[in-house]
Amino acid sequence: MYDNKNQSDGAIYTNNYKQNDKQPDWTGKVEISRDMLKELVTIVKEGGSGELRVALWNRTSKSGNEYKYARLDIPQKKEEPKEEPVNDSSDDIESFTDDDIPF
């Protein structure tokens, strides 16, 4: 289930209504798609965490207002590198001849 690249985008704007230091500097929304929510539920049911990655880019709207373009996605499971069998035999190197080269 981790193979899907579910992501949701949104915008975060300067909070023009901020009246004190306890209110956020930026506010906005990111809509989570149905598929992304289903994937999160599946991960949590399987014992994983409901973790989302957040990425922000600085942008300027057509009207000149600065905002943050936001993207949420589900962290992808890192694939474990497959280990190649170790060949301890040094005979293979010594038995290598020109006939083994196909060209």
PDB file of N, CA and C in Angstrom:
ATOM      1  N   MET A   1       0.819  -1.198   0.000  1.00  0.00           N
ATOM      2  CA  MET A   1       0.000   0.000   0.000  1.00  0.00           C
ATOM      3  C   MET A   1       0.860   1.258   0.000  1.00  0.00           C
ATOM      4  N   TYR A   2       2.134   1.150   0.326  1.00  0.00           N
ATOM      5  CA  TYR A   2       3.000   2.317   0.388  1.00  0.00           C
ATOM      6  C   TYR A   2       3.464   2.755  -0.998  1.00  0.00           C
ATOM      7  N   ASP A   3       3.190   1.960  -2.030  1.00  0.00           N
ATOM      8  CA  ASP A   3       3.712   2.258  -3.356  1.00  0.00           C
ATOM      9  C   ASP A   3       3.031   3.444  -4.023  1.00  0.00           C
ATOM     10  N   ASN A   4       1.785   3.734  -3.650  1.00  0.00           N
ATOM     11  CA  ASN A   4       1.073   4.858  -4.253  1.00  0.00           C
ATOM     12  C   ASN A   4       1.738   6.168  -3.861  1.00  0.00           C
ATOM     13  N   LYS A   5       1.697   7.128  -4.748  1.00  0.00           N
ATOM     14  CA  LYS A   5       2.266   8.447  -4.459  1.00  0.00           C
ATOM     15  C   LYS A   5       1.124   9.414  -4.218  1.00  0.00           C
ATOM     16  N   ASN A   6       0.356   9.154  -3.159  1.00  0.00           N
ATOM     17  CA  ASN A   6      -0.739  10.048  -2.808  1.00  0.00           C
ATOM     18  C   ASN A   6      -0.185  11.331  -2.229  1.00  0.00           C
ATOM     19  N   GLN A   7      -0.684  12.430  -2.720  1.00  0.00           N
ATOM     20  CA  GLN A   7      -0.283  13.726  -2.194  1.00  0.00           C
ATOM     21  C   GLN A   7      -1.443  14.697  -2.332  1.00  0.00           C
ATOM     22  N   SER A   8      -1.433  15.686  -1.455  1.00  0.00           N
ATOM     23  CA  SER A   8      -2.471  16.713  -1.469  1.00  0.00           C
ATOM     24  C   SER A   8      -1.803  18.077  -1.432  1.00  0.00           C
ATOM     25  N   ASP A   9      -2.356  19.013  -2.172  1.00  0.00           N
ATOM     26  CA  ASP A   9      -1.771  20.340  -2.279  1.00  0.00           C
ATOM     27  C   ASP A   9      -2.711  21.388  -1.679  1.00  0.00           C
ATOM     28  N   GLY A  10      -2.131  22.526  -1.312  1.00  0.00           N
ATOM     29  CA  GLY A  10      -2.916  23.615  -0.763  1.00  0.00           C
ATOM     30  C   GLY A  10      -2.101  24.891  -0.720  1.00  0.00           C
ATOM     31  N   ALA A  11      -2.635  25.900  -0.045  1.00  0.00           N
ATOM     32  CA  ALA A  11      -1.965  27.195   0.052  1.00  0.00           C
ATOM     33  C   ALA A  11      -2.052  27.712   1.482  1.00  0.00           C
ATOM     34  N   ILE A  12      -0.954  28.317   1.936  1.00  0.00           N
ATOM     35  CA  ILE A  12      -0.860  28.884   3.272  1.00  0.00           C
ATOM     36  C   ILE A  12      -0.535  30.370   3.100  1.00  0.00           C
ATOM     37  N   TYR A  13      -1.407  31.234   3.608  1.00  0.00           N
ATOM     38  CA  TYR A  13      -1.259  32.679   3.440  1.00  0.00           C
ATOM     39  C   TYR A  13      -0.914  33.365   4.757  1.00  0.00           C
ATOM     40  N   THR A  14      -0.344  34.555   4.655  1.00  0.00           N
ATOM     41  CA  THR A  14      -0.104  35.371   5.838  1.00  0.00           C
ATOM     42  C   THR A  14      -1.432  35.621   6.528  1.00  0.00           C
ATOM     43  N   ASN A  15      -1.446  35.473   7.844  1.00  0.00           N
ATOM     44  CA  ASN A  15      -2.665  35.690   8.618  1.00  0.00           C
ATOM     45  C   ASN A  15      -2.868  37.190   8.804  1.00  0.00           C
ATOM     46  N   ASN A  16      -3.667  37.796   7.949  1.00  0.00           N
ATOM     47  CA  ASN A  16      -3.941  39.234   8.019  1.00  0.00           C
ATOM     48  C   ASN A  16      -4.845  39.607   9.190  1.00  0.00           C
ATOM     49  N   TYR A  17      -5.402  38.627   9.851  1.00  0.00           N
ATOM     50  CA  TYR A  17      -6.310  38.865  10.973  1.00  0.00           C
ATOM     51  C   TYR A  17      -5.635  38.623  12.319  1.00  0.00           C
ATOM     52  N   LYS A  18      -4.335  38.442  12.326  1.00  0.00           N
ATOM     53  CA  LYS A  18      -3.604  38.186  13.564  1.00  0.00           C
ATOM     54  C   LYS A  18      -3.676  39.410  14.478  1.00  0.00           C
ATOM     55  N   GLN A  19      -4.110  39.163  15.728  1.00  0.00           N
ATOM     56  CA  GLN A  19      -4.250  40.261  16.673  1.00  0.00           C
ATOM     57  C   GLN A  19      -3.336  40.121  17.884  1.00  0.00           C
ATOM     58  N   ASN A  20      -2.761  38.919  18.096  1.00  0.00           N
ATOM     59  CA  ASN A  20      -1.825  38.742  19.205  1.00  0.00           C
ATOM     60  C   ASN A  20      -0.830  37.632  18.877  1.00  0.00           C
ATOM     61  N   ASP A  21       0.186  37.486  19.715  1.00  0.00           N
ATOM     62  CA  ASP A  21       1.267  36.533  19.446  1.00  0.00           C
ATOM     63  C   ASP A  21       0.847  35.069  19.545  1.00  0.00           C
ATOM     64  N   LYS A  22      -0.299  34.800  20.120  1.00  0.00           N
ATOM     65  CA  LYS A  22      -0.759  33.417  20.236  1.00  0.00           C
ATOM     66  C   LYS A  22      -1.447  32.923  18.965  1.00  0.00           C
ATOM     67  N   GLN A  23      -1.753  33.811  18.066  1.00  0.00           N
ATOM     68  CA  GLN A  23      -2.388  33.432  16.806  1.00  0.00           C
ATOM     69  C   GLN A  23      -1.308  33.127  15.771  1.00  0.00           C
ATOM     70  N   PRO A  24      -1.619  32.259  14.804  1.00  0.00           N
ATOM     71  CA  PRO A  24      -0.613  31.856  13.815  1.00  0.00           C
ATOM     72  C   PRO A  24      -0.217  32.993  12.871  1.00  0.00           C
ATOM     73  N   ASP A  25       1.036  32.939  12.407  1.00  0.00           N
ATOM     74  CA  ASP A  25       1.525  33.907  11.423  1.00  0.00           C
ATOM     75  C   ASP A  25       0.981  33.593  10.032  1.00  0.00           C
ATOM     76  N   TRP A  26       0.788  32.310   9.766  1.00  0.00           N
ATOM     77  CA  TRP A  26       0.321  31.846   8.468  1.00  0.00           C
ATOM     78  C   TRP A  26      -0.895  30.945   8.692  1.00  0.00           C
ATOM     79  N   THR A  27      -1.819  30.947   7.758  1.00  0.00           N
ATOM     80  CA  THR A  27      -2.981  30.077   7.850  1.00  0.00           C
ATOM     81  C   THR A  27      -3.436  29.700   6.438  1.00  0.00           C
ATOM     82  N   GLY A  28      -4.086  28.585   6.313  1.00  0.00           N
ATOM     83  CA  GLY A  28      -4.558  28.138   5.008  1.00  0.00           C
ATOM     84  C   GLY A  28      -5.160  26.760   5.128  1.00  0.00           C
ATOM     85  N   LYS A  29      -5.224  26.074   4.007  1.00  0.00           N
ATOM     86  CA  LYS A  29      -5.779  24.728   4.037  1.00  0.00           C
ATOM     87  C   LYS A  29      -5.156  23.865   2.957  1.00  0.00           C
ATOM     88  N   VAL A  30      -5.150  22.575   3.261  1.00  0.00           N
ATOM     89  CA  VAL A  30      -4.733  21.540   2.322  1.00  0.00           C
ATOM     90  C   VAL A  30      -5.834  20.490   2.354  1.00  0.00           C
ATOM     91  N   GLU A  31      -6.399  20.205   1.219  1.00  0.00           N
ATOM     92  CA  GLU A  31      -7.471  19.217   1.139  1.00  0.00           C
ATOM     93  C   GLU A  31      -6.865  17.833   0.946  1.00  0.00           C
ATOM     94  N   ILE A  32      -7.222  16.904   1.826  1.00  0.00           N
ATOM     95  CA  ILE A  32      -6.718  15.534   1.735  1.00  0.00           C
ATOM     96  C   ILE A  32      -7.676  14.728   0.869  1.00  0.00           C
ATOM     97  N   SER A  33      -7.138  14.107  -0.171  1.00  0.00           N
ATOM     98  CA  SER A  33      -7.977  13.334  -1.085  1.00  0.00           C
ATOM     99  C   SER A  33      -8.500  12.070  -0.414  1.00  0.00           C
ATOM    100  N   ARG A  34      -9.569  11.555  -0.954  1.00  0.00           N
ATOM    101  CA  ARG A  34     -10.174  10.322  -0.433  1.00  0.00           C
ATOM    102  C   ARG A  34      -9.170   9.164  -0.474  1.00  0.00           C
ATOM    103  N   ASP A  35      -8.429   9.033  -1.576  1.00  0.00           N
ATOM    104  CA  ASP A  35      -7.445   7.955  -1.710  1.00  0.00           C
ATOM    105  C   ASP A  35      -6.340   8.071  -0.667  1.00  0.00           C
ATOM    106  N   MET A  36      -5.894   9.298  -0.409  1.00  0.00           N
ATOM    107  CA  MET A  36      -4.849   9.508   0.582  1.00  0.00           C
ATOM    108  C   MET A  36      -5.356   9.142   1.977  1.00  0.00           C
ATOM    109  N   LEU A  37      -6.566   9.534   2.272  1.00  0.00           N
ATOM    110  CA  LEU A  37      -7.149   9.217   3.577  1.00  0.00           C
ATOM    111  C   LEU A  37      -7.305   7.707   3.746  1.00  0.00           C
ATOM    112  N   LYS A  38      -7.748   7.020   2.695  1.00  0.00           N
ATOM    113  CA  LYS A  38      -7.885   5.564   2.751  1.00  0.00           C
ATOM    114  C   LYS A  38      -6.527   4.903   2.995  1.00  0.00           C
ATOM    115  N   GLU A  39      -5.494   5.409   2.331  1.00  0.00           N
ATOM    116  CA  GLU A  39      -4.154   4.849   2.517  1.00  0.00           C
ATOM    117  C   GLU A  39      -3.669   5.069   3.947  1.00  0.00           C
ATOM    118  N   LEU A  40      -3.911   6.252   4.492  1.00  0.00           N
ATOM    119  CA  LEU A  40      -3.527   6.531   5.883  1.00  0.00           C
ATOM    120  C   LEU A  40      -4.235   5.593   6.857  1.00  0.00           C
ATOM    121  N   VAL A  41      -5.528   5.386   6.650  1.00  0.00           N
ATOM    122  CA  VAL A  41      -6.295   4.487   7.515  1.00  0.00           C
ATOM    123  C   VAL A  41      -5.722   3.073   7.442  1.00  0.00           C
ATOM    124  N   THR A  42      -5.397   2.617   6.253  1.00  0.00           N
ATOM    125  CA  THR A  42      -4.817   1.281   6.086  1.00  0.00           C
ATOM    126  C   THR A  42      -3.493   1.165   6.821  1.00  0.00           C
ATOM    127  N   ILE A  43      -2.643   2.172   6.699  1.00  0.00           N
ATOM    128  CA  ILE A  43      -1.342   2.159   7.371  1.00  0.00           C
ATOM    129  C   ILE A  43      -1.520   2.094   8.885  1.00  0.00           C
ATOM    130  N   VAL A  44      -2.430   2.888   9.418  1.00  0.00           N
ATOM    131  CA  VAL A  44      -2.662   2.905  10.865  1.00  0.00           C
ATOM    132  C   VAL A  44      -3.247   1.564  11.325  1.00  0.00           C
ATOM    133  N   LYS A  45      -4.166   0.997  10.553  1.00  0.00           N
ATOM    134  CA  LYS A  45      -4.732  -0.303  10.907  1.00  0.00           C
ATOM    135  C   LYS A  45      -3.663  -1.390  10.941  1.00  0.00           C
ATOM    136  N   GLU A  46      -2.631  -1.255  10.095  1.00  0.00           N
ATOM    137  CA  GLU A  46      -1.547  -2.240  10.046  1.00  0.00           C
ATOM    138  C   GLU A  46      -0.480  -1.956  11.095  1.00  0.00           C
ATOM    139  N   GLY A  47      -0.729  -0.983  11.975  1.00  0.00           N
ATOM    140  CA  GLY A  47       0.200  -0.709  13.064  1.00  0.00           C
ATOM    141  C   GLY A  47       1.174   0.429  12.798  1.00  0.00           C
ATOM    142  N   GLY A  48       1.072   1.080  11.656  1.00  0.00           N
ATOM    143  CA  GLY A  48       1.953   2.201  11.340  1.00  0.00           C
ATOM    144  C   GLY A  48       1.447   3.487  11.976  1.00  0.00           C
ATOM    145  N   SER A  49       2.187   4.553  11.775  1.00  0.00           N
ATOM    146  CA  SER A  49       1.760   5.847  12.313  1.00  0.00           C
ATOM    147  C   SER A  49       1.058   6.647  11.208  1.00  0.00           C
ATOM    148  N   GLY A  50       0.247   7.589  11.612  1.00  0.00           N
ATOM    149  CA  GLY A  50      -0.474   8.431  10.658  1.00  0.00           C
ATOM    150  C   GLY A  50       0.352   9.627  10.243  1.00  0.00           C
ATOM    151  N   GLU A  51       1.621   9.418   9.996  1.00  0.00           N
ATOM    152  CA  GLU A  51       2.559  10.495   9.692  1.00  0.00           C
ATOM    153  C   GLU A  51       2.382  11.011   8.264  1.00  0.00           C
ATOM    154  N   LEU A  52       2.448  12.335   8.122  1.00  0.00           N
ATOM    155  CA  LEU A  52       2.442  12.985   6.817  1.00  0.00           C
ATOM    156  C   LEU A  52       3.693  13.847   6.700  1.00  0.00           C
ATOM    157  N   ARG A  53       4.261  13.897   5.507  1.00  0.00           N
ATOM    158  CA  ARG A  53       5.360  14.824   5.247  1.00  0.00           C
ATOM    159  C   ARG A  53       4.758  16.133   4.771  1.00  0.00           C
ATOM    160  N   VAL A  54       5.392  17.241   5.116  1.00  0.00           N
ATOM    161  CA  VAL A  54       4.924  18.563   4.697  1.00  0.00           C
ATOM    162  C   VAL A  54       6.068  19.254   3.956  1.00  0.00           C
ATOM    163  N   ALA A  55       5.750  19.837   2.805  1.00  0.00           N
ATOM    164  CA  ALA A  55       6.722  20.614   2.047  1.00  0.00           C
ATOM    165  C   ALA A  55       6.078  21.951   1.703  1.00  0.00           C
ATOM    166  N   LEU A  56       6.861  23.031   1.768  1.00  0.00           N
ATOM    167  CA  LEU A  56       6.361  24.371   1.456  1.00  0.00           C
ATOM    168  C   LEU A  56       7.282  25.052   0.452  1.00  0.00           C
ATOM    169  N   TRP A  57       6.698  25.783  -0.480  1.00  0.00           N
ATOM    170  CA  TRP A  57       7.438  26.593  -1.438  1.00  0.00           C
ATOM    171  C   TRP A  57       6.952  28.027  -1.322  1.00  0.00           C
ATOM    172  N   ASN A  58       7.854  28.991  -1.460  1.00  0.00           N
ATOM    173  CA  ASN A  58       7.470  30.402  -1.499  1.00  0.00           C
ATOM    174  C   ASN A  58       6.904  30.714  -2.875  1.00  0.00           C
ATOM    175  N   ARG A  59       5.743  31.330  -2.905  1.00  0.00           N
ATOM    176  CA  ARG A  59       5.098  31.703  -4.163  1.00  0.00           C
ATOM    177  C   ARG A  59       4.529  33.110  -4.042  1.00  0.00           C
ATOM    178  N   THR A  60       4.215  33.702  -5.182  1.00  0.00           N
ATOM    179  CA  THR A  60       3.552  35.001  -5.233  1.00  0.00           C
ATOM    180  C   THR A  60       2.342  34.862  -6.143  1.00  0.00           C
ATOM    181  N   SER A  61       1.186  35.301  -5.649  1.00  0.00           N
ATOM    182  CA  SER A  61      -0.044  35.203  -6.439  1.00  0.00           C
ATOM    183  C   SER A  61      -0.024  36.240  -7.567  1.00  0.00           C
ATOM    184  N   LYS A  62      -0.947  36.102  -8.501  1.00  0.00           N
ATOM    185  CA  LYS A  62      -1.053  37.058  -9.607  1.00  0.00           C
ATOM    186  C   LYS A  62      -1.313  38.470  -9.109  1.00  0.00           C
ATOM    187  N   SER A  63      -1.965  38.580  -7.963  1.00  0.00           N
ATOM    188  CA  SER A  63      -2.247  39.903  -7.391  1.00  0.00           C
ATOM    189  C   SER A  63      -1.088  40.432  -6.545  1.00  0.00           C
ATOM    190  N   GLY A  64       0.024  39.673  -6.478  1.00  0.00           N
ATOM    191  CA  GLY A  64       1.215  40.136  -5.761  1.00  0.00           C
ATOM    192  C   GLY A  64       1.307  39.713  -4.307  1.00  0.00           C
ATOM    193  N   ASN A  65       0.371  38.924  -3.826  1.00  0.00           N
ATOM    194  CA  ASN A  65       0.413  38.457  -2.439  1.00  0.00           C
ATOM    195  C   ASN A  65       1.340  37.241  -2.308  1.00  0.00           C
ATOM    196  N   GLU A  66       2.229  37.312  -1.322  1.00  0.00           N
ATOM    197  CA  GLU A  66       3.115  36.176  -1.081  1.00  0.00           C
ATOM    198  C   GLU A  66       2.376  35.109  -0.287  1.00  0.00           C
ATOM    199  N   TYR A  67       2.635  33.861  -0.628  1.00  0.00           N
ATOM    200  CA  TYR A  67       2.038  32.743   0.096  1.00  0.00           C
ATOM    201  C   TYR A  67       2.955  31.544   0.005  1.00  0.00           C
ATOM    202  N   LYS A  68       2.622  30.517   0.755  1.00  0.00           N
ATOM    203  CA  LYS A  68       3.364  29.263   0.729  1.00  0.00           C
ATOM    204  C   LYS A  68       2.505  28.232   0.004  1.00  0.00           C
ATOM    205  N   TYR A  69       3.079  27.625  -1.000  1.00  0.00           N
ATOM    206  CA  TYR A  69       2.422  26.499  -1.655  1.00  0.00           C
ATOM    207  C   TYR A  69       2.748  25.271  -0.814  1.00  0.00           C
ATOM    208  N   ALA A  70       1.737  24.537  -0.379  1.00  0.00           N
ATOM    209  CA  ALA A  70       1.935  23.421   0.537  1.00  0.00           C
ATOM    210  C   ALA A  70       1.609  22.099  -0.137  1.00  0.00           C
ATOM    211  N   ARG A  71       2.391  21.084   0.233  1.00  0.00           N
ATOM    212  CA  ARG A  71       2.114  19.734  -0.239  1.00  0.00           C
ATOM    213  C   ARG A  71       2.258  18.776   0.931  1.00  0.00           C
ATOM    214  N   LEU A  72       1.265  17.920   1.099  1.00  0.00           N
ATOM    215  CA  LEU A  72       1.313  16.847   2.082  1.00  0.00           C
ATOM    216  C   LEU A  72       1.432  15.539   1.319  1.00  0.00           C
ATOM    217  N   ASP A  73       2.250  14.638   1.815  1.00  0.00           N
ATOM    218  CA  ASP A  73       2.254  13.295   1.251  1.00  0.00           C
ATOM    219  C   ASP A  73       2.596  12.283   2.330  1.00  0.00           C
ATOM    220  N   ILE A  74       2.313  11.049   2.027  1.00  0.00           N
ATOM    221  CA  ILE A  74       2.591   9.962   2.953  1.00  0.00           C
ATOM    222  C   ILE A  74       4.027   9.511   2.722  1.00  0.00           C
ATOM    223  N   PRO A  75       4.847   9.468   3.788  1.00  0.00           N
ATOM    224  CA  PRO A  75       6.232   9.014   3.601  1.00  0.00           C
ATOM    225  C   PRO A  75       6.247   7.611   2.994  1.00  0.00           C
ATOM    226  N   GLN A  76       7.085   7.436   2.011  1.00  0.00           N
ATOM    227  CA  GLN A  76       7.193   6.146   1.344  1.00  0.00           C
ATOM    228  C   GLN A  76       8.122   5.227   2.119  1.00  0.00           C
ATOM    229  N   LYS A  77       7.761   3.972   2.185  1.00  0.00           N
ATOM    230  CA  LYS A  77       8.588   2.971   2.847  1.00  0.00           C
ATOM    231  C   LYS A  77       9.878   2.818   2.061  1.00  0.00           C
ATOM    232  N   LYS A  78      11.007   2.895   2.761  1.00  0.00           N
ATOM    233  CA  LYS A  78      12.295   2.736   2.085  1.00  0.00           C
ATOM    234  C   LYS A  78      12.516   1.261   1.796  1.00  0.00           C
ATOM    235  N   GLU A  79      12.901   0.994   0.564  1.00  0.00           N
ATOM    236  CA  GLU A  79      13.162  -0.385   0.183  1.00  0.00           C
ATOM    237  C   GLU A  79      14.519  -0.798   0.720  1.00  0.00           C
ATOM    238  N   GLU A  80      14.548  -1.975   1.318  1.00  0.00           N
ATOM    239  CA  GLU A  80      15.808  -2.512   1.820  1.00  0.00           C
ATOM    240  C   GLU A  80      16.639  -2.965   0.621  1.00  0.00           C
ATOM    241  N   PRO A  81      17.928  -2.580   0.587  1.00  0.00           N
ATOM    242  CA  PRO A  81      18.760  -3.033  -0.532  1.00  0.00           C
ATOM    243  C   PRO A  81      18.904  -4.548  -0.491  1.00  0.00           C
ATOM    244  N   LYS A  82      18.763  -5.144  -1.656  1.00  0.00           N
ATOM    245  CA  LYS A  82      18.908  -6.594  -1.738  1.00  0.00           C
ATOM    246  C   LYS A  82      20.385  -6.945  -1.694  1.00  0.00           C
ATOM    247  N   GLU A  83      20.702  -7.880  -0.832  1.00  0.00           N
ATOM    248  CA  GLU A  83      22.093  -8.291  -0.706  1.00  0.00           C
ATOM    249  C   GLU A  83      22.416  -9.329  -1.763  1.00  0.00           C
ATOM    250  N   GLU A  84      23.522  -9.111  -2.438  1.00  0.00           N
ATOM    251  CA  GLU A  84      24.002 -10.061  -3.420  1.00  0.00           C
ATOM    252  C   GLU A  84      24.741 -11.174  -2.689  1.00  0.00           C
ATOM    253  N   PRO A  85      24.619 -12.396  -3.154  1.00  0.00           N
ATOM    254  CA  PRO A  85      25.362 -13.473  -2.495  1.00  0.00           C
ATOM    255  C   PRO A  85      26.866 -13.226  -2.617  1.00  0.00           C
ATOM    256  N   VAL A  86      27.559 -13.467  -1.539  1.00  0.00           N
ATOM    257  CA  VAL A  86      28.999 -13.267  -1.521  1.00  0.00           C
ATOM    258  C   VAL A  86      29.660 -14.549  -1.985  1.00  0.00           C
ATOM    259  N   ASN A  87      30.531 -14.400  -2.978  1.00  0.00           N
ATOM    260  CA  ASN A  87      31.262 -15.549  -3.496  1.00  0.00           C
ATOM    261  C   ASN A  87      32.679 -15.479  -2.949  1.00  0.00           C
ATOM    262  N   ASP A  88      33.003 -16.364  -2.025  1.00  0.00           N
ATOM    263  CA  ASP A  88      34.321 -16.363  -1.396  1.00  0.00           C
ATOM    264  C   ASP A  88      35.369 -17.081  -2.226  1.00  0.00           C
ATOM    265  N   SER A  89      34.964 -17.666  -3.306  1.00  0.00           N
ATOM    266  CA  SER A  89      35.901 -18.454  -4.092  1.00  0.00           C
ATOM    267  C   SER A  89      36.785 -17.546  -4.940  1.00  0.00           C
ATOM    268  N   SER A  90      38.082 -17.614  -4.750  1.00  0.00           N
ATOM    269  CA  SER A  90      39.016 -16.839  -5.569  1.00  0.00           C
ATOM    270  C   SER A  90      39.345 -17.569  -6.852  1.00  0.00           C
ATOM    271  N   ASP A  91      38.848 -18.813  -6.986  1.00  0.00           N
ATOM    272  CA  ASP A  91      39.110 -19.604  -8.191  1.00  0.00           C
ATOM    273  C   ASP A  91      38.472 -18.981  -9.415  1.00  0.00           C
ATOM    274  N   ASP A  92      37.314 -18.307  -9.242  1.00  0.00           N
ATOM    275  CA  ASP A  92      36.605 -17.729 -10.378  1.00  0.00           C
ATOM    276  C   ASP A  92      37.444 -16.671 -11.078  1.00  0.00           C
ATOM    277  N   ILE A  93      38.145 -15.841 -10.329  1.00  0.00           N
ATOM    278  CA  ILE A  93      38.977 -14.796 -10.921  1.00  0.00           C
ATOM    279  C   ILE A  93      40.151 -15.413 -11.663  1.00  0.00           C
ATOM    280  N   GLU A  94      40.743 -16.416 -11.097  1.00  0.00           N
ATOM    281  CA  GLU A  94      41.907 -17.051 -11.721  1.00  0.00           C
ATOM    282  C   GLU A  94      41.509 -17.850 -12.949  1.00  0.00           C
ATOM    283  N   SER A  95      40.267 -18.337 -13.022  1.00  0.00           N
ATOM    284  CA  SER A  95      39.858 -19.146 -14.162  1.00  0.00           C
ATOM    285  C   SER A  95      39.272 -18.297 -15.291  1.00  0.00           C
ATOM    286  N   PHE A  96      39.263 -16.996 -15.154  1.00  0.00           N
ATOM    287  CA  PHE A  96      38.737 -16.076 -16.158  1.00  0.00           C
ATOM    288  C   PHE A  96      39.707 -16.036 -17.338  1.00  0.00           C
ATOM    289  N   THR A  97      39.172 -16.236 -18.568  1.00  0.00           N
ATOM    290  CA  THR A  97      40.021 -16.218 -19.769  1.00  0.00           C
ATOM    291  C   THR A  97      39.429 -15.275 -20.790  1.00  0.00           C
ATOM    292  N   ASP A  98      40.155 -15.041 -21.869  1.00  0.00           N
ATOM    293  CA  ASP A  98      39.664 -14.210 -22.958  1.00  0.00           C
ATOM    294  C   ASP A  98      38.426 -14.801 -23.613  1.00  0.00           C
ATOM    295  N   ASP A  99      38.255 -16.106 -23.542  1.00  0.00           N
ATOM    296  CA  ASP A  99      37.087 -16.760 -24.134  1.00  0.00           C
ATOM    297  C   ASP A  99      35.803 -16.367 -23.405  1.00  0.00           C
ATOM    298  N   ASP A 100      35.929 -15.867 -22.168  1.00  0.00           N
ATOM    299  CA  ASP A 100      34.752 -15.461 -21.403  1.00  0.00           C
ATOM    300  C   ASP A 100      34.200 -14.103 -21.859  1.00  0.00           C
ATOM    301  N   ILE A 101      34.951 -13.350 -22.640  1.00  0.00           N
ATOM    302  CA  ILE A 101      34.528 -12.029 -23.123  1.00  0.00           C
ATOM    303  C   ILE A 101      33.767 -12.226 -24.438  1.00  0.00           C
ATOM    304  N   PRO A 102      32.517 -11.751 -24.535  1.00  0.00           N
ATOM    305  CA  PRO A 102      31.689 -12.027 -25.727  1.00  0.00           C
ATOM    306  C   PRO A 102      32.041 -11.210 -26.959  1.00  0.00           C
ATOM    307  N   PHE A 103      33.004 -10.309 -26.896  1.00  0.00           N
ATOM    308  CA  PHE A 103      33.316  -9.493 -28.080  1.00  0.00           C
ATOM    309  C   PHE A 103      34.773  -9.547 -28.428  1.00  0.00           C
TER     310      PHE A 103
END
